[in-house]
Short mmCIF file of C-alpha atoms in Angstrom, two decimals:
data_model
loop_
_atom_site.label_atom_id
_atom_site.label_comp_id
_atom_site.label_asym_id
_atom_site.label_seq_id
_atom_site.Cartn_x
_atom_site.Cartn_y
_atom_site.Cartn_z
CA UNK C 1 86.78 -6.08 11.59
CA UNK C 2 83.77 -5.29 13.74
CA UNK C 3 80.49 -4.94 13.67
CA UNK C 4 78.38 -2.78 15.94
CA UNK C 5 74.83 -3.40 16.00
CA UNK C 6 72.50 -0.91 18.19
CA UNK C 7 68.59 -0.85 19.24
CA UNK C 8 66.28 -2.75 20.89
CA UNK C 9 64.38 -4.79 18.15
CA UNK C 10 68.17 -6.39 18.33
CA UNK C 11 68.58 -7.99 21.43
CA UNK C 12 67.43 -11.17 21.79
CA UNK C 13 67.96 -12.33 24.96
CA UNK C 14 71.10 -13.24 27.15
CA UNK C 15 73.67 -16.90 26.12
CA UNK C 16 76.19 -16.59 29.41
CA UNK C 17 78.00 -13.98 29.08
CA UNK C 18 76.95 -12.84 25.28
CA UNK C 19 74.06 -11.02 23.12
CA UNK C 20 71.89 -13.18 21.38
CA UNK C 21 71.22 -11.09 18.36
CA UNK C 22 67.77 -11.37 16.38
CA UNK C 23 69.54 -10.27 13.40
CA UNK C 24 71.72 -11.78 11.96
CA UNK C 25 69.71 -14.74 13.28
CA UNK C 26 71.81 -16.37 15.94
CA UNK C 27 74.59 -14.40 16.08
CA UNK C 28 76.54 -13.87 19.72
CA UNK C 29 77.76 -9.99 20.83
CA UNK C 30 79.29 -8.36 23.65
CA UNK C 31 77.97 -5.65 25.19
CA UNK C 32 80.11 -2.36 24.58
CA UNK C 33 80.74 -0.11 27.39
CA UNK C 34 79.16 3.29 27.82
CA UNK C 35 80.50 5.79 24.92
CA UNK C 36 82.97 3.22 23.50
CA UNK C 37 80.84 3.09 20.12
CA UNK C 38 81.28 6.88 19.74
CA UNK C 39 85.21 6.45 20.65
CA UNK C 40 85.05 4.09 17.44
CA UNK C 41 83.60 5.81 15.09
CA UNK C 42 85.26 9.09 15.59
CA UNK C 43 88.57 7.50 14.59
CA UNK C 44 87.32 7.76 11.03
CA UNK C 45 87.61 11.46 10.33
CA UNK C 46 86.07 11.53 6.76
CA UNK C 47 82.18 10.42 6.24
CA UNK C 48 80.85 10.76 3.00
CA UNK C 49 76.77 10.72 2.40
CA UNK C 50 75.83 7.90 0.27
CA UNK C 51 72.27 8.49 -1.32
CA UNK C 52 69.70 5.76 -2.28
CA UNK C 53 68.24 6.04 -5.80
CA UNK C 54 64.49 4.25 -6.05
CA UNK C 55 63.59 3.40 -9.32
CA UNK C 56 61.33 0.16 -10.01
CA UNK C 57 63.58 -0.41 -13.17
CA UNK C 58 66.09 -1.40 -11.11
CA UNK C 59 64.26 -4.01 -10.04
CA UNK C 60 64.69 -6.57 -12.58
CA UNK C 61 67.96 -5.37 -14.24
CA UNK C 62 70.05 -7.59 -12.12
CA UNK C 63 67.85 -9.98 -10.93
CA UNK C 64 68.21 -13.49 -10.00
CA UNK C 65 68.89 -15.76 -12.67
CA UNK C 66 71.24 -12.82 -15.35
CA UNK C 67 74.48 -13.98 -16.35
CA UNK C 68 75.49 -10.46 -14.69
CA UNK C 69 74.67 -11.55 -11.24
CA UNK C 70 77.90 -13.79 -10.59
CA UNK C 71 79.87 -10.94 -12.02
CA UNK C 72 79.35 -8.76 -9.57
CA UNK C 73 81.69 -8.89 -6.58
CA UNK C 74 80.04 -9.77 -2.68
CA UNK C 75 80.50 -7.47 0.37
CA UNK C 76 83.46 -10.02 0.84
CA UNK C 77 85.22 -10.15 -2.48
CA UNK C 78 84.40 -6.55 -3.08
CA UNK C 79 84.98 -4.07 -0.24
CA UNK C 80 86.64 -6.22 2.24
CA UNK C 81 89.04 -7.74 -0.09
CA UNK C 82 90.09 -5.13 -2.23
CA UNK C 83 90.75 -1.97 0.64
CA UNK C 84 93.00 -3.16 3.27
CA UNK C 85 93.45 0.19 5.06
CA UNK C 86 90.95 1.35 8.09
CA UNK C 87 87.35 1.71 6.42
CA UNK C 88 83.54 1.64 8.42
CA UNK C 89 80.12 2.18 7.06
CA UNK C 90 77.19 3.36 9.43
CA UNK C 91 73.77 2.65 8.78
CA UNK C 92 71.20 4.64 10.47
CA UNK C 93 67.66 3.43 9.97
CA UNK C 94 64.45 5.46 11.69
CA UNK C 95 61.41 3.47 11.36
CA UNK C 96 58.52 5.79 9.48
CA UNK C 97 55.26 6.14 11.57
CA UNK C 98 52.17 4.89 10.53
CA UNK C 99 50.79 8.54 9.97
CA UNK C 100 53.99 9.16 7.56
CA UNK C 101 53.72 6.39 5.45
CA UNK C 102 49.61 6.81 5.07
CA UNK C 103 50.92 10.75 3.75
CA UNK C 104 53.19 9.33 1.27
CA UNK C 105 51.53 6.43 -0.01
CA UNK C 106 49.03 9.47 -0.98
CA UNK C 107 51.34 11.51 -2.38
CA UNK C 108 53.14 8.99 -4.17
CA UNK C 109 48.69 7.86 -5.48
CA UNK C 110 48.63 11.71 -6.38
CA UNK C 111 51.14 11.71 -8.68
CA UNK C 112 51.01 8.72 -10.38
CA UNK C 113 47.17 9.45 -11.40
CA UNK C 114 48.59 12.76 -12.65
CA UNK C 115 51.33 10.86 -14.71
CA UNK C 116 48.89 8.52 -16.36
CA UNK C 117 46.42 11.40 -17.88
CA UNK C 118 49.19 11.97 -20.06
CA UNK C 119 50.26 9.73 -23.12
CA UNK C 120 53.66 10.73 -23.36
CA UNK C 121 56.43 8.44 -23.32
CA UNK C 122 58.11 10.50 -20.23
CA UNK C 123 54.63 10.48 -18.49
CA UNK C 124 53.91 6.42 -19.02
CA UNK C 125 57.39 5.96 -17.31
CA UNK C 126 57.00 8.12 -14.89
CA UNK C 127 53.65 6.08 -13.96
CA UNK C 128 54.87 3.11 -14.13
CA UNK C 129 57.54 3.92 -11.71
CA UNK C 130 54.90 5.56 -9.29
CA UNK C 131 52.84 2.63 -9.63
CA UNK C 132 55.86 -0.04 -8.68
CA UNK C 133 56.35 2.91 -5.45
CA UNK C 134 52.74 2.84 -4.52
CA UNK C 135 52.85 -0.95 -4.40
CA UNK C 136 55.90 -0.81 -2.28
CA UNK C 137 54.61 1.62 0.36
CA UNK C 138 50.74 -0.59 0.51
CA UNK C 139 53.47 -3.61 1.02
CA UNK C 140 55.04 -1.33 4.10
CA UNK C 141 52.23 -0.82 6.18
CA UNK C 142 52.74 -4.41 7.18
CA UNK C 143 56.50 -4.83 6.46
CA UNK C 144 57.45 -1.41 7.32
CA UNK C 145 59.61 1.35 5.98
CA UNK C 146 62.64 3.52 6.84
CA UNK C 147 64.12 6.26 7.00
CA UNK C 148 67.43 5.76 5.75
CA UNK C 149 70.80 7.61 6.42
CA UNK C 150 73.89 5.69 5.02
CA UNK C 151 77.69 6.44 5.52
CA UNK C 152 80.96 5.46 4.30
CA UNK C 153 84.34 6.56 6.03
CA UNK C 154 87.91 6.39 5.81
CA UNK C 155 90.77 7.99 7.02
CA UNK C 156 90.82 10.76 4.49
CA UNK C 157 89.08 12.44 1.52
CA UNK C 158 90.29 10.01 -1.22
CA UNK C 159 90.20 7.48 0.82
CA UNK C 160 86.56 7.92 1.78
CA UNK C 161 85.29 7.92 -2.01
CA UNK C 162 87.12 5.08 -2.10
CA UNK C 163 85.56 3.12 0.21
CA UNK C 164 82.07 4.62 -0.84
CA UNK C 165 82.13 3.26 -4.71
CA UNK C 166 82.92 0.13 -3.21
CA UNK C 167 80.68 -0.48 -1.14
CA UNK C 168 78.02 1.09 -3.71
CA UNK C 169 79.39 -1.77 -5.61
CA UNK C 170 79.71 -4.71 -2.95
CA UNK C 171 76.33 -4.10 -2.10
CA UNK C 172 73.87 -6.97 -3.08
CA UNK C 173 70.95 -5.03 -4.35
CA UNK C 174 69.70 -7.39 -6.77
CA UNK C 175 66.06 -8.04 -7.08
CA UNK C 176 65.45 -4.42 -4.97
CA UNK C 177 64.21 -1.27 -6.70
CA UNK C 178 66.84 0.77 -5.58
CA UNK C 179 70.38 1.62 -5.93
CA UNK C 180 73.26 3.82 -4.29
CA UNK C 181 75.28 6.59 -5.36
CA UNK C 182 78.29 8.63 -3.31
CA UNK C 183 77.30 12.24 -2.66
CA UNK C 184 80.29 14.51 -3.12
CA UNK C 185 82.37 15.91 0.00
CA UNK C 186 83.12 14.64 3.10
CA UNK C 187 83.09 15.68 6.91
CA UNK C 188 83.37 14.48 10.21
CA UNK C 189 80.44 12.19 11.67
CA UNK C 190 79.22 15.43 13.93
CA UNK C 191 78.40 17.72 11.05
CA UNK C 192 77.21 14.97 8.34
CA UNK C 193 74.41 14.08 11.25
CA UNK C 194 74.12 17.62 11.85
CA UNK C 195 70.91 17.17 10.03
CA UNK C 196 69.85 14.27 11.56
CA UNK C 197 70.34 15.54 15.61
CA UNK C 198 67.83 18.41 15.08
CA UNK C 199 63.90 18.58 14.63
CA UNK C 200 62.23 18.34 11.16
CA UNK C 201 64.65 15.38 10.01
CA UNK C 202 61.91 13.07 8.84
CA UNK C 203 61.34 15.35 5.25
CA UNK C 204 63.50 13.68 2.27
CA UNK C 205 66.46 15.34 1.42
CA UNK C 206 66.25 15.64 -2.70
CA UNK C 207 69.22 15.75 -4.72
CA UNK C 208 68.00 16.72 -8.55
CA UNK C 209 64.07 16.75 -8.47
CA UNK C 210 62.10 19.65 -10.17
CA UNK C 211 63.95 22.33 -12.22
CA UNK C 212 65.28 24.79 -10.05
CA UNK C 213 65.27 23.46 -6.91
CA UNK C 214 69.11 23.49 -5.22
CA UNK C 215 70.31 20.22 -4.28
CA UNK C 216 69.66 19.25 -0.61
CA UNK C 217 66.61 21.15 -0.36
CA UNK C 218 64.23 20.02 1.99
CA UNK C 219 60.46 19.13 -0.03
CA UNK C 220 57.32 19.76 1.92
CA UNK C 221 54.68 17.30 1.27
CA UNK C 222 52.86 19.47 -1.63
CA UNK C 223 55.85 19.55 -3.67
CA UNK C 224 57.59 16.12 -2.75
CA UNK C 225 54.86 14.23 -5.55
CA UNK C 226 56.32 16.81 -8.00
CA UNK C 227 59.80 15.40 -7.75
CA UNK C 228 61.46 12.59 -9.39
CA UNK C 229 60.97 9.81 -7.43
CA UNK C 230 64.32 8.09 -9.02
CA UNK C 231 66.45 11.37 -8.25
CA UNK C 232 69.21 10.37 -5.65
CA UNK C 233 67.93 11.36 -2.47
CA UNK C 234 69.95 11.28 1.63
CA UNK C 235 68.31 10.64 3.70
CA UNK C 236 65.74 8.62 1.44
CA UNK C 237 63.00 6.16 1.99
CA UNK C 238 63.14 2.39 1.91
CA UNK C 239 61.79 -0.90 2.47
CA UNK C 240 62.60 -3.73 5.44
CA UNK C 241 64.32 -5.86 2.36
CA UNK C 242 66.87 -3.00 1.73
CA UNK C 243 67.49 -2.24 5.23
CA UNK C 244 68.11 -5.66 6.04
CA UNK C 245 70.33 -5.91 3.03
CA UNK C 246 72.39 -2.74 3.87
CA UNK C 247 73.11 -4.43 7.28
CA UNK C 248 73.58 -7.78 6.58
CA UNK C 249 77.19 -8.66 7.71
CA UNK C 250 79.76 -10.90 5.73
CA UNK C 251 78.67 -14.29 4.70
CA UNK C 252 82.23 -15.89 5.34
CA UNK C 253 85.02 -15.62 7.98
CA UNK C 254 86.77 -12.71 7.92
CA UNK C 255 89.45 -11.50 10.65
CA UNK C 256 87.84 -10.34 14.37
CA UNK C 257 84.66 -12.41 13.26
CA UNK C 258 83.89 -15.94 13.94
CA UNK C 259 81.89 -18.26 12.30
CA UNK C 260 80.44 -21.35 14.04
CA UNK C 261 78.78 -24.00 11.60
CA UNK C 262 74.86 -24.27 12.52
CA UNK C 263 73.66 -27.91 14.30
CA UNK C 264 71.28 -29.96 11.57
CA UNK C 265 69.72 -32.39 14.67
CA UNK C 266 66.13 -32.64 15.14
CA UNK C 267 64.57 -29.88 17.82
CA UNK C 268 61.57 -31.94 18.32
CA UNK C 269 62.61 -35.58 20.02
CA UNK C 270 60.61 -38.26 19.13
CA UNK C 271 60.06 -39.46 22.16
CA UNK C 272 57.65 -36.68 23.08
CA UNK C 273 55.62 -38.16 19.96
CA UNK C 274 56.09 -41.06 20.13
CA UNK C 275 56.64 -43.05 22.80
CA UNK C 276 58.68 -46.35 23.60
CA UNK C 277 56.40 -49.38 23.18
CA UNK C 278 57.72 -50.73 26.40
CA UNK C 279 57.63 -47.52 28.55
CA UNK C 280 54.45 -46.81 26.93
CA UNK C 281 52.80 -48.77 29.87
CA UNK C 282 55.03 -47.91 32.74
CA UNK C 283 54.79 -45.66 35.66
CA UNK C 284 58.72 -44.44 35.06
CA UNK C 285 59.48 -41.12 34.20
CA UNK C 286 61.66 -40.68 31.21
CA UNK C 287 65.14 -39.68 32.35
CA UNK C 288 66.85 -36.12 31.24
CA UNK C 289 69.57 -36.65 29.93
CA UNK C 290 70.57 -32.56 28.40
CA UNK C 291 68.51 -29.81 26.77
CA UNK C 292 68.04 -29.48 23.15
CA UNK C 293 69.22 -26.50 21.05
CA UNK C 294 67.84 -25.13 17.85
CA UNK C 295 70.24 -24.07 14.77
CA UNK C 296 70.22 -20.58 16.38
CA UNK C 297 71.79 -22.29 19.58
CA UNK C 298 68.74 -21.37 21.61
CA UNK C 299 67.32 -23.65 24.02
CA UNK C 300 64.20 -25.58 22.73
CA UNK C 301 62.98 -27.85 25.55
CA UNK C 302 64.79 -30.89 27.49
CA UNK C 303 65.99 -34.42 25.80
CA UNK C 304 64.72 -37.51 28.13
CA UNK C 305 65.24 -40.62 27.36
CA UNK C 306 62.68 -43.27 28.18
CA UNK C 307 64.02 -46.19 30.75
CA UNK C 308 63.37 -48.82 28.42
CA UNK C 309 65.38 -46.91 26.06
CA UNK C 310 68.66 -47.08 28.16
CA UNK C 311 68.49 -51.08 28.12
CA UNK C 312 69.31 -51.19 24.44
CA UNK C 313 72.67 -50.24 22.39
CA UNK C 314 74.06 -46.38 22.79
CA UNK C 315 76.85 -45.20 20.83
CA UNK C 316 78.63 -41.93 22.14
CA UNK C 317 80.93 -40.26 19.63
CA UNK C 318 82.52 -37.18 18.71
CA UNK C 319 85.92 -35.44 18.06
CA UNK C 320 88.75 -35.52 21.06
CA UNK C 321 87.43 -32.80 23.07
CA UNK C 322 84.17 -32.84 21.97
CA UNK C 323 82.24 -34.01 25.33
CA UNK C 324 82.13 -37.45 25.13
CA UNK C 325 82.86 -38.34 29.01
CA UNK C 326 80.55 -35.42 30.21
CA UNK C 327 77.85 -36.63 28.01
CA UNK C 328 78.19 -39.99 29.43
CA UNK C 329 78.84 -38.97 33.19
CA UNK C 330 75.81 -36.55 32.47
CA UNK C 331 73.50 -39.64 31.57
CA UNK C 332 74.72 -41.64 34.95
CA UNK C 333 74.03 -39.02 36.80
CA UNK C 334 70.56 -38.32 35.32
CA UNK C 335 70.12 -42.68 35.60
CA UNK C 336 70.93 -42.59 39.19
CA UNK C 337 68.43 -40.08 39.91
CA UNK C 338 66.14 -42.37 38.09
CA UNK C 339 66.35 -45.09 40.38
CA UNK C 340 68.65 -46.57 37.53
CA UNK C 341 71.62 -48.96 38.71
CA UNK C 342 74.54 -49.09 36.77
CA UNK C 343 78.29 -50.36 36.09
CA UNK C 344 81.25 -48.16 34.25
CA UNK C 345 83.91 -50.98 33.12
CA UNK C 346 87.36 -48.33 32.59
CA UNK C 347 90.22 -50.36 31.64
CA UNK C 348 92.63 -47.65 30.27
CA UNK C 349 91.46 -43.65 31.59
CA UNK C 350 90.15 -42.95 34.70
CA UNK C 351 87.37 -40.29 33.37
CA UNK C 352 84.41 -41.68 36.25
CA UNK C 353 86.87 -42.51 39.39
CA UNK C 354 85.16 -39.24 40.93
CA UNK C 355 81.50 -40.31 39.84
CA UNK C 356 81.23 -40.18 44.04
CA UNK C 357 81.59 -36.38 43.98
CA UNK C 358 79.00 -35.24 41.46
CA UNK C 359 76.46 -37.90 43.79
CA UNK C 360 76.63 -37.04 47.17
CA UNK C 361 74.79 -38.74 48.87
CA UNK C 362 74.97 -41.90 47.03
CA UNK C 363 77.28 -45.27 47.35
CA UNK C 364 79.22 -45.48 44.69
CA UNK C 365 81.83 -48.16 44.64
CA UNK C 366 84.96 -48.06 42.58
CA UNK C 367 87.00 -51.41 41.84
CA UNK C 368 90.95 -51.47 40.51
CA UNK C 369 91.73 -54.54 40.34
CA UNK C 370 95.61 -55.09 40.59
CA UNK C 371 95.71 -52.42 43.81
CA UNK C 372 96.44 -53.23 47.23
CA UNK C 373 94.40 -54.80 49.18
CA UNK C 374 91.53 -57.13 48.55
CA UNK C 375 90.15 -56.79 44.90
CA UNK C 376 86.97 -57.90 44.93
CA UNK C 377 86.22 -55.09 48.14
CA UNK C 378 88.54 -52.31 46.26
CA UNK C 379 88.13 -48.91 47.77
CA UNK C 380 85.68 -48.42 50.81
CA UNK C 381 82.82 -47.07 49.32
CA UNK C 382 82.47 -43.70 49.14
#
């Protein structure tokens, strides 16, 4: 499995080689080469629309808490465990400008003072609805909203359907006033965007809405607050919370993705609060000994250590492999810098025989005892 993430509000900055993603938070990516993301996704040939249903109902039907909740399958016990054949999904989302949202956050105020003149039972729902959307779209001008386009693909017509009701149903929605639906018919990628690539993409798609209006028609803004809000719509509307839902990746290992468990040190040392009692007087710098890294693997600032520090006990442990020696070899190199003698007693590995050629510069003597020659002098020093 892959997962192919695309825009700038992504990138996060460089680790080596790798993409440090800002969402999901920490995550690592290679950069794709020109046009190799289009080579991928035209190997589905069947994409199939999948339209977003707002309702505020929906809200807290399957909320946190219902008996319901644990029923429902994850994105990793649903979709990726039950279809085994060549799937993807595609999530496009266009961030509304301010100017947009201040039109339908009117709209949206328009109708729902016309719903609440009336006292009919259809009318009161309908404003209470419109009042939960109103909310939602105040909420956006600081949280933001989307336009959202939302695919599902296989490798042919069945297939794709197939792949679309599950991930309708995979999706965790809970606690969001909005739900998904598959749209009938598929196509290639090309002509389901077809839409999308040309100008005059940003007005909602309605599927249902007022009596005799055709499915698909494109509302203009004076009849858009006539329409029901909780028809499925594609493209449709939505908050950051959905979008970030929609995209979040799986939660557990699954094959072609990685998961690395998160470090639970402290990011702030103490010694930068506060200090050693006994170095609190001296002159001597504190001596670097690595650089700290937050739960995201990011750099955070340098570790020293203060001198009177490295006088006391130190215990150095970790799984074979883990960096042991380099953390220690690290520290005498950071000591001798320091000004800081010191004496490696090696009776069975010879991990610091080459201390002498990460110091140049610097005597470092290195006794065997048991070798030729005299074994107090040992090797000349080098």
């Amino acid at each position: 499995m892959q997962v192919l993430a695309a825009g700038p509000a992504l990138a996060g900055g460089a680790d080596g080689g790798q993409m440090v993603l800002t969402f999901p938070a920490g995550a690592r990516a290679q950069p794709l080469a020109p046009g190799q993301a289009s080579d991928l996704l035209a190997r589905m040939p069947c994409w199939m629309q999948l339209a977003g249903i707002t309702d505020a109902l929906l809200a807290g039907h399957n909320g946190a808490g219902r008996p319901d909740r644990e029923a429902r399958p994850s994105l990793e016990d649903g979709l990726l465990s039950a279809w085994s054949g060549p799937f993807a999904w595609l999530l496009l989302a266009e961030p509304v400008s301010g100017r947009r949202l201040g039109d339908l956050t009117d709209e949206v105020s328009l109708a729902q003072l016309g719903a609440q003149r009336s006292d009919s039972p259809p009318a009161q729902l309908a404003a209470q609805r419109l009042s939960a959307r109103h909310a939602e779209l105040r909420q956006a001008a600081a949280t933001g909203l989307w336009m959202v386009r939302l695919l599902a693909a296989g490798p042919a017509p069945q297939a794709a359907a197939q792949i679309a009701g599950l991930l309708c149903a995979s999706a965790d929605l809970d606690g969001l006033p909005y739900a998904l639906a598959p749209m009938p018919g598929c196509a290639g990628l090309d002509e389901v965007l077809d839409g999308f690539l040309v100008a005059g993409h940003n007005l909602p798609a309605v599927i249902g809405g007022p009596p005799g209006l055709a499915p698909g028609t494109q509302l203009p803004p004076s009849r858009a607050r006539d329409a029901d809000i909780s028809a499925p719509a594609w493209p449709f509307h939505a908050s950051s919370r959905l979008v970030a839902a929609l995209a979040r990746p799986p939660a557990r290992e699954v094959p072609g993705i990685r998961f690395v468990l998160r470090p639970g040190f402290d990011v702030t040392p103490e010694t930068a609060v506060i200090p050693d009692a006994a170095w609190a007087g001296s002159s001597d710098p504190a001596v670097p000994v690595g650089t700290v890294l937050d739960w995201n693997r990011v750099p955070a600032g340098e570790l020293a250590v203060p001198p009177a520090s490295l006088n006391r006990h130190a215990f150095v442990c970790g799984a074979a492999g883990a960096g042991k020696s380099q953390t220690v070899r690290g520290l005498l190199e950071a000591a001798t810098r320091a000004g800081i003698p010191w004496l490696v007693v090696e009776p069975a590995k010879a991990g610091y025989r080459l201390m002498a050629a990460r110091l140049p510069g610097v005597e470092v003597i290195r006794i065997r005892p048991g070798e030729l020659g005299d074994p107090l002098a040992g090797d000349q020093p080098a």
